[in-house]
PDB file of C-alpha atoms in Angstrom:
ATOM      1  CA  MET A   1       0.315   0.045  -0.222  1.00  0.00           C
ATOM      2  CA  LYS A   2       0.956   3.205  -1.112  1.00  0.00           C
ATOM      3  CA  LEU A   3       0.349   6.987   0.384  1.00  0.00           C
ATOM      4  CA  ILE A   4       0.771  10.098  -1.850  1.00  0.00           C
ATOM      5  CA  VAL A   5       0.218  13.376  -0.428  1.00  0.00           C
ATOM      6  CA  TRP A   6       0.165  16.560  -2.478  1.00  0.00           C
ATOM      7  CA  LEU A   7       1.002  19.777   0.274  1.00  0.00           C
ATOM      8  CA  GLY A   8      -0.149  23.045  -0.023  1.00  0.00           C
ATOM      9  CA  ASN A   9      -3.005  25.838   1.399  1.00  0.00           C
ATOM     10  CA  PRO A  10      -6.504  24.717   0.606  1.00  0.00           C
ATOM     11  CA  TRP A  11      -8.017  27.773   0.858  1.00  0.00           C
ATOM     12  CA  LYS A  12      -9.569  29.975  -2.368  1.00  0.00           C
ATOM     13  CA  GLU A  13      -6.915  33.092  -1.391  1.00  0.00           C
ATOM     14  CA  TYR A  14      -3.617  30.905  -1.507  1.00  0.00           C
ATOM     15  CA  GLU A  15      -4.795  28.898  -4.958  1.00  0.00           C
ATOM     16  CA  LYS A  16      -2.617  30.332  -7.413  1.00  0.00           C
ATOM     17  CA  THR A  17       0.348  30.699  -4.872  1.00  0.00           C
ATOM     18  CA  ARG A  18       3.750  28.981  -4.937  1.00  0.00           C
ATOM     19  CA  HIS A  19       2.985  26.983  -1.945  1.00  0.00           C
ATOM     20  CA  ASN A  20       0.427  25.491  -3.758  1.00  0.00           C
ATOM     21  CA  ILE A  21       2.225  24.564  -6.921  1.00  0.00           C
ATOM     22  CA  TRP A  22       1.504  20.715  -6.061  1.00  0.00           C
ATOM     23  CA  PHE A  23      -2.266  21.226  -5.574  1.00  0.00           C
ATOM     24  CA  LEU A  24      -2.263  22.932  -9.113  1.00  0.00           C
ATOM     25  CA  MET A  25      -0.334  19.609 -10.496  1.00  0.00           C
ATOM     26  CA  LEU A  26      -2.541  17.289  -8.678  1.00  0.00           C
ATOM     27  CA  ASP A  27      -5.398  18.497 -10.230  1.00  0.00           C
ATOM     28  CA  THR A  28      -3.978  17.962 -13.482  1.00  0.00           C
ATOM     29  CA  PHE A  29      -2.344  14.704 -12.314  1.00  0.00           C
ATOM     30  CA  ILE A  30      -6.027  13.235 -11.074  1.00  0.00           C
ATOM     31  CA  GLU A  31      -7.949  14.485 -14.041  1.00  0.00           C
ATOM     32  CA  ALA A  32      -5.425  13.313 -16.714  1.00  0.00           C
ATOM     33  CA  GLU A  33      -5.298  10.061 -15.353  1.00  0.00           C
ATOM     34  CA  LYS A  34      -8.910   9.587 -14.412  1.00  0.00           C
ATOM     35  CA  LEU A  35      -8.062   7.985 -11.056  1.00  0.00           C
ATOM     36  CA  GLY A  36     -11.190   9.012  -9.059  1.00  0.00           C
ATOM     37  CA  ASN A  37     -12.681  11.684  -7.082  1.00  0.00           C
ATOM     38  CA  PHE A  38     -11.585  13.058  -3.724  1.00  0.00           C
ATOM     39  CA  SER A  39     -13.977  13.372  -0.656  1.00  0.00           C
ATOM     40  CA  PHE A  40     -13.656  15.182   2.381  1.00  0.00           C
ATOM     41  CA  ASP A  41     -12.523  13.236   5.399  1.00  0.00           C
ATOM     42  CA  LYS A  42     -13.497  14.656   8.665  1.00  0.00           C
ATOM     43  CA  LYS A  43     -11.183  12.230  10.399  1.00  0.00           C
ATOM     44  CA  TYR A  44      -8.138  13.473   8.695  1.00  0.00           C
ATOM     45  CA  ASN A  45      -9.055  16.958   7.930  1.00  0.00           C
ATOM     46  CA  ALA A  46      -8.328  15.956   4.311  1.00  0.00           C
ATOM     47  CA  LYS A  47      -9.194  15.155   0.915  1.00  0.00           C
ATOM     48  CA  ILE A  48      -8.479  11.902   0.090  1.00  0.00           C
ATOM     49  CA  PHE A  49      -9.481   8.767  -2.030  1.00  0.00           C
ATOM     50  CA  VAL A  50      -8.418   5.301  -2.162  1.00  0.00           C
ATOM     51  CA  THR A  51      -7.799   3.389  -5.453  1.00  0.00           C
ATOM     52  CA  THR A  52      -5.949   0.419  -6.563  1.00  0.00           C
ATOM     53  CA  ILE A  53      -2.910   0.537  -9.270  1.00  0.00           C
ATOM     54  CA  ASN A  54      -0.836  -2.366 -10.605  1.00  0.00           C
ATOM     55  CA  ASP A  55      -2.506  -4.627  -7.610  1.00  0.00           C
ATOM     56  CA  ASP A  56      -1.495  -2.238  -4.699  1.00  0.00           C
ATOM     57  CA  LYS A  57      -3.820   0.230  -2.989  1.00  0.00           C
ATOM     58  CA  VAL A  58      -3.057   3.584  -3.293  1.00  0.00           C
ATOM     59  CA  VAL A  59      -3.887   6.407  -0.849  1.00  0.00           C
ATOM     60  CA  PHE A  60      -4.213   9.830  -2.344  1.00  0.00           C
ATOM     61  CA  CYS A  61      -4.199  12.914   0.112  1.00  0.00           C
ATOM     62  CA  LYS A  62      -4.726  16.548  -0.112  1.00  0.00           C
ATOM     63  CA  PRO A  63      -4.578  17.949   3.461  1.00  0.00           C
ATOM     64  CA  GLN A  64      -7.148  20.543   4.133  1.00  0.00           C
ATOM     65  CA  THR A  65      -4.676  22.647   6.854  1.00  0.00           C
ATOM     66  CA  PHE A  66      -2.041  25.040   6.432  1.00  0.00           C
ATOM     67  CA  MET A  67       0.712  23.246   4.771  1.00  0.00           C
ATOM     68  CA  ASN A  68       2.847  23.541   7.660  1.00  0.00           C
ATOM     69  CA  ARG A  69       0.076  21.417   9.723  1.00  0.00           C
ATOM     70  CA  SER A  70      -0.193  18.963   6.904  1.00  0.00           C
ATOM     71  CA  TRP A  71       1.380  16.039   9.284  1.00  0.00           C
ATOM     72  CA  ASP A  72      -1.884  15.990  11.055  1.00  0.00           C
ATOM     73  CA  ALA A  73      -3.112  14.340   8.273  1.00  0.00           C
ATOM     74  CA  VAL A  74      -0.425  12.300   6.940  1.00  0.00           C
ATOM     75  CA  ALA A  75       0.951  10.414   9.895  1.00  0.00           C
ATOM     76  CA  PRO A  76      -2.628   9.431  11.088  1.00  0.00           C
ATOM     77  CA  LEU A  77      -3.289   8.184   7.826  1.00  0.00           C
ATOM     78  CA  ALA A  78      -0.162   6.441   7.441  1.00  0.00           C
ATOM     79  CA  HIS A  79      -0.608   4.611  10.732  1.00  0.00           C
ATOM     80  CA  PHE A  80      -4.303   3.838  10.020  1.00  0.00           C
ATOM     81  CA  TYR A  81      -3.461   2.063   6.991  1.00  0.00           C
ATOM     82  CA  LYS A  82      -0.144   0.719   8.317  1.00  0.00           C
ATOM     83  CA  ILE A  83       1.615   2.275   5.393  1.00  0.00           C
ATOM     84  CA  GLU A  84       5.395   1.842   5.706  1.00  0.00           C
ATOM     85  CA  SER A  85       7.083   5.141   5.640  1.00  0.00           C
ATOM     86  CA  LYS A  86       9.458   4.034   2.437  1.00  0.00           C
ATOM     87  CA  ASN A  87       5.862   3.661   0.642  1.00  0.00           C
ATOM     88  CA  ILE A  88       4.982   7.308   1.392  1.00  0.00           C
ATOM     89  CA  LEU A  89       5.538  10.167  -1.223  1.00  0.00           C
ATOM     90  CA  ILE A  90       5.352  13.746  -0.122  1.00  0.00           C
ATOM     91  CA  LEU A  91       5.089  16.641  -3.000  1.00  0.00           C
ATOM     92  CA  HIS A  92       6.223  19.960  -1.923  1.00  0.00           C
ATOM     93  CA  ASP A  93       7.726  23.075  -2.909  1.00  0.00           C
ATOM     94  CA  GLU A  94      11.209  24.190  -2.361  1.00  0.00           C
ATOM     95  CA  ILE A  95      12.506  27.437  -1.633  1.00  0.00           C
ATOM     96  CA  ASP A  96      16.289  26.697  -2.463  1.00  0.00           C
ATOM     97  CA  PHE A  97      15.570  25.654  -6.005  1.00  0.00           C
ATOM     98  CA  ILE A  98      15.559  27.656  -8.996  1.00  0.00           C
ATOM     99  CA  THR A  99      11.579  27.832 -10.355  1.00  0.00           C
ATOM    100  CA  GLY A 100      11.109  24.437 -12.198  1.00  0.00           C
ATOM    101  CA  ARG A 101      13.558  22.538 -10.944  1.00  0.00           C
ATOM    102  CA  ILE A 102      12.378  19.318  -9.843  1.00  0.00           C
ATOM    103  CA  ALA A 103      14.353  16.513  -7.540  1.00  0.00           C
ATOM    104  CA  PHE A 104      13.155  13.283  -6.369  1.00  0.00           C
ATOM    105  CA  LYS A 105      14.615  12.608  -2.883  1.00  0.00           C
ATOM    106  CA  PHE A 106      14.350   9.782  -0.790  1.00  0.00           C
ATOM    107  CA  GLY A 107      15.189   9.933   3.244  1.00  0.00           C
ATOM    108  CA  GLY A 108      17.459  12.680   4.665  1.00  0.00           C
ATOM    109  CA  SER A 109      17.306  15.943   6.647  1.00  0.00           C
ATOM    110  CA  PRO A 110      14.489  18.362   6.670  1.00  0.00           C
ATOM    111  CA  ALA A 111      16.678  21.052   5.069  1.00  0.00           C
ATOM    112  CA  GLY A 112      14.990  23.706   7.485  1.00  0.00           C
ATOM    113  CA  HIS A 113      11.324  22.737   6.558  1.00  0.00           C
ATOM    114  CA  ASN A 114       9.521  22.910   9.832  1.00  0.00           C
ATOM    115  CA  TRP A 115       6.580  21.018   8.463  1.00  0.00           C
ATOM    116  CA  LEU A 116       8.928  18.172   7.285  1.00  0.00           C
ATOM    117  CA  LYS A 117      10.730  18.187  10.699  1.00  0.00           C
ATOM    118  CA  SER A 118       7.004  17.462  12.360  1.00  0.00           C
ATOM    119  CA  LEU A 119       6.543  14.785   9.954  1.00  0.00           C
ATOM    120  CA  ILE A 120       9.426  13.112  10.684  1.00  0.00           C
ATOM    121  CA  ALA A 121       8.946  13.295  14.253  1.00  0.00           C
ATOM    122  CA  ARG A 122       5.495  11.825  14.079  1.00  0.00           C
ATOM    123  CA  LEU A 123       6.626   9.207  11.453  1.00  0.00           C
ATOM    124  CA  GLY A 124       9.508   8.276  13.576  1.00  0.00           C
ATOM    125  CA  THR A 125      11.448   8.576  10.652  1.00  0.00           C
ATOM    126  CA  PRO A 126      13.013  10.375   7.781  1.00  0.00           C
ATOM    127  CA  ASP A 127      12.913   7.543   5.330  1.00  0.00           C
ATOM    128  CA  PHE A 128      10.236   8.260   2.738  1.00  0.00           C
ATOM    129  CA  ALA A 129      10.068   9.750  -0.735  1.00  0.00           C
ATOM    130  CA  ARG A 130       9.829  13.417  -1.510  1.00  0.00           C
ATOM    131  CA  ILE A 131       9.167  15.313  -5.120  1.00  0.00           C
ATOM    132  CA  ARG A 132      10.474  18.771  -4.606  1.00  0.00           C
ATOM    133  CA  ILE A 133       9.874  21.744  -7.123  1.00  0.00           C
ATOM    134  CA  GLY A 134      11.512  24.797  -7.080  1.00  0.00           C
ATOM    135  CA  VAL A 135       9.550  27.973  -6.306  1.00  0.00           C
ATOM    136  CA  ASP A 136      12.763  30.458  -6.029  1.00  0.00           C
ATOM    137  CA  ARG A 137      14.173  32.043  -2.577  1.00  0.00           C
ATOM    138  CA  PRO A 138      13.578  35.751  -2.278  1.00  0.00           C
ATOM    139  CA  LEU A 139      16.980  37.809  -2.407  1.00  0.00           C
ATOM    140  CA  ASP A 140      16.248  39.048   1.450  1.00  0.00           C
ATOM    141  CA  ASN A 141      15.111  36.091   3.643  1.00  0.00           C
ATOM    142  CA  ALA A 142      13.248  38.223   5.538  1.00  0.00           C
ATOM    143  CA  PHE A 143      10.690  38.162   2.771  1.00  0.00           C
ATOM    144  CA  VAL A 144      10.211  34.248   2.543  1.00  0.00           C
ATOM    145  CA  ALA A 145       6.744  34.246   3.766  1.00  0.00           C
ATOM    146  CA  ASP A 146       5.595  36.694   1.015  1.00  0.00           C
ATOM    147  CA  ARG A 147       7.494  34.972  -1.774  1.00  0.00           C
ATOM    148  CA  VAL A 148       5.996  31.619  -0.953  1.00  0.00           C
ATOM    149  CA  LEU A 149       2.619  33.044  -0.983  1.00  0.00           C
ATOM    150  CA  SER A 150       3.262  35.013  -3.998  1.00  0.00           C
ATOM    151  CA  SER A 151       1.441  34.306  -7.272  1.00  0.00           C
ATOM    152  CA  PHE A 152       3.644  32.985 -10.302  1.00  0.00           C
ATOM    153  CA  LYS A 153       4.491  35.288 -13.054  1.00  0.00           C
ATOM    154  CA  PRO A 154       2.942  34.309 -16.704  1.00  0.00           C
ATOM    155  CA  GLU A 155       6.436  32.838 -17.983  1.00  0.00           C
ATOM    156  CA  GLU A 156       6.868  30.683 -14.603  1.00  0.00           C
ATOM    157  CA  ARG A 157       3.629  29.135 -14.959  1.00  0.00           C
ATOM    158  CA  LYS A 158       4.258  28.220 -18.835  1.00  0.00           C
ATOM    159  CA  LEU A 159       7.376  26.637 -17.454  1.00  0.00           C
ATOM    160  CA  LEU A 160       6.018  24.985 -14.690  1.00  0.00           C
ATOM    161  CA  GLU A 161       3.134  23.400 -17.138  1.00  0.00           C
ATOM    162  CA  GLU A 162       6.298  21.999 -19.112  1.00  0.00           C
ATOM    163  CA  LYS A 163       7.434  20.209 -16.489  1.00  0.00           C
ATOM    164  CA  TYR A 164       4.438  18.494 -15.609  1.00  0.00           C
ATOM    165  CA  ASN A 165       5.232  15.180 -17.574  1.00  0.00           C
ATOM    166  CA  GLU A 166       8.566  15.174 -15.853  1.00  0.00           C
ATOM    167  CA  VAL A 167       6.462  14.901 -12.484  1.00  0.00           C
ATOM    168  CA  GLU A 168       3.903  12.590 -13.824  1.00  0.00           C
ATOM    169  CA  LYS A 169       6.797  10.319 -14.806  1.00  0.00           C
ATOM    170  CA  ILE A 170       8.412  10.276 -11.408  1.00  0.00           C
ATOM    171  CA  ILE A 171       4.874   9.473  -9.530  1.00  0.00           C
ATOM    172  CA  TRP A 172       4.208   6.520 -11.904  1.00  0.00           C
ATOM    173  CA  GLU A 173       7.816   5.245 -11.083  1.00  0.00           C
ATOM    174  CA  PHE A 174       6.818   5.515  -7.664  1.00  0.00           C
ATOM    175  CA  LEU A 175       3.617   3.834  -7.955  1.00  0.00           C
ATOM    176  CA  LYS A 176       5.421   0.732  -9.801  1.00  0.00           C
ATOM    177  CA  GLY A 177       7.917   0.423  -7.038  1.00  0.00           C
TER     178      GLY A 177
END
């Protein structure tokens, strides 16, 4: 069994922000693959659907909390379904990458991400997969929150649309094991 989690902020005012790059890509992925429909699960405060892919059950999760509280959904889901950490894939933005840079990572440190630190603490291990996509760091670190909550420029959106196939390929490789 696998768990795939897209991180973002679920409210309308954050819909097109850098923090929500994965929510934007998630909708494209789910629709393109005709995988299923999300429904809200109050127990996990997340939109979830469970399906079978290649004879393996997969839980897709879109937490409905602020991004830095998404572990509230992830850890309890993993524990409930008894999903091993190696079968968890977290998709998140990466401020230390230029916009559009994509990287797959398994395990390792949270690299300053407080929500990753919290997730690692709740799972009891850093050994889960991550796909990170760059959203750029501002020149002045005092403006990090403003940066991740800002919208993409039109040319950045175009670049990200071009990166979708790369992200999709990584997700399918994870699902195939």
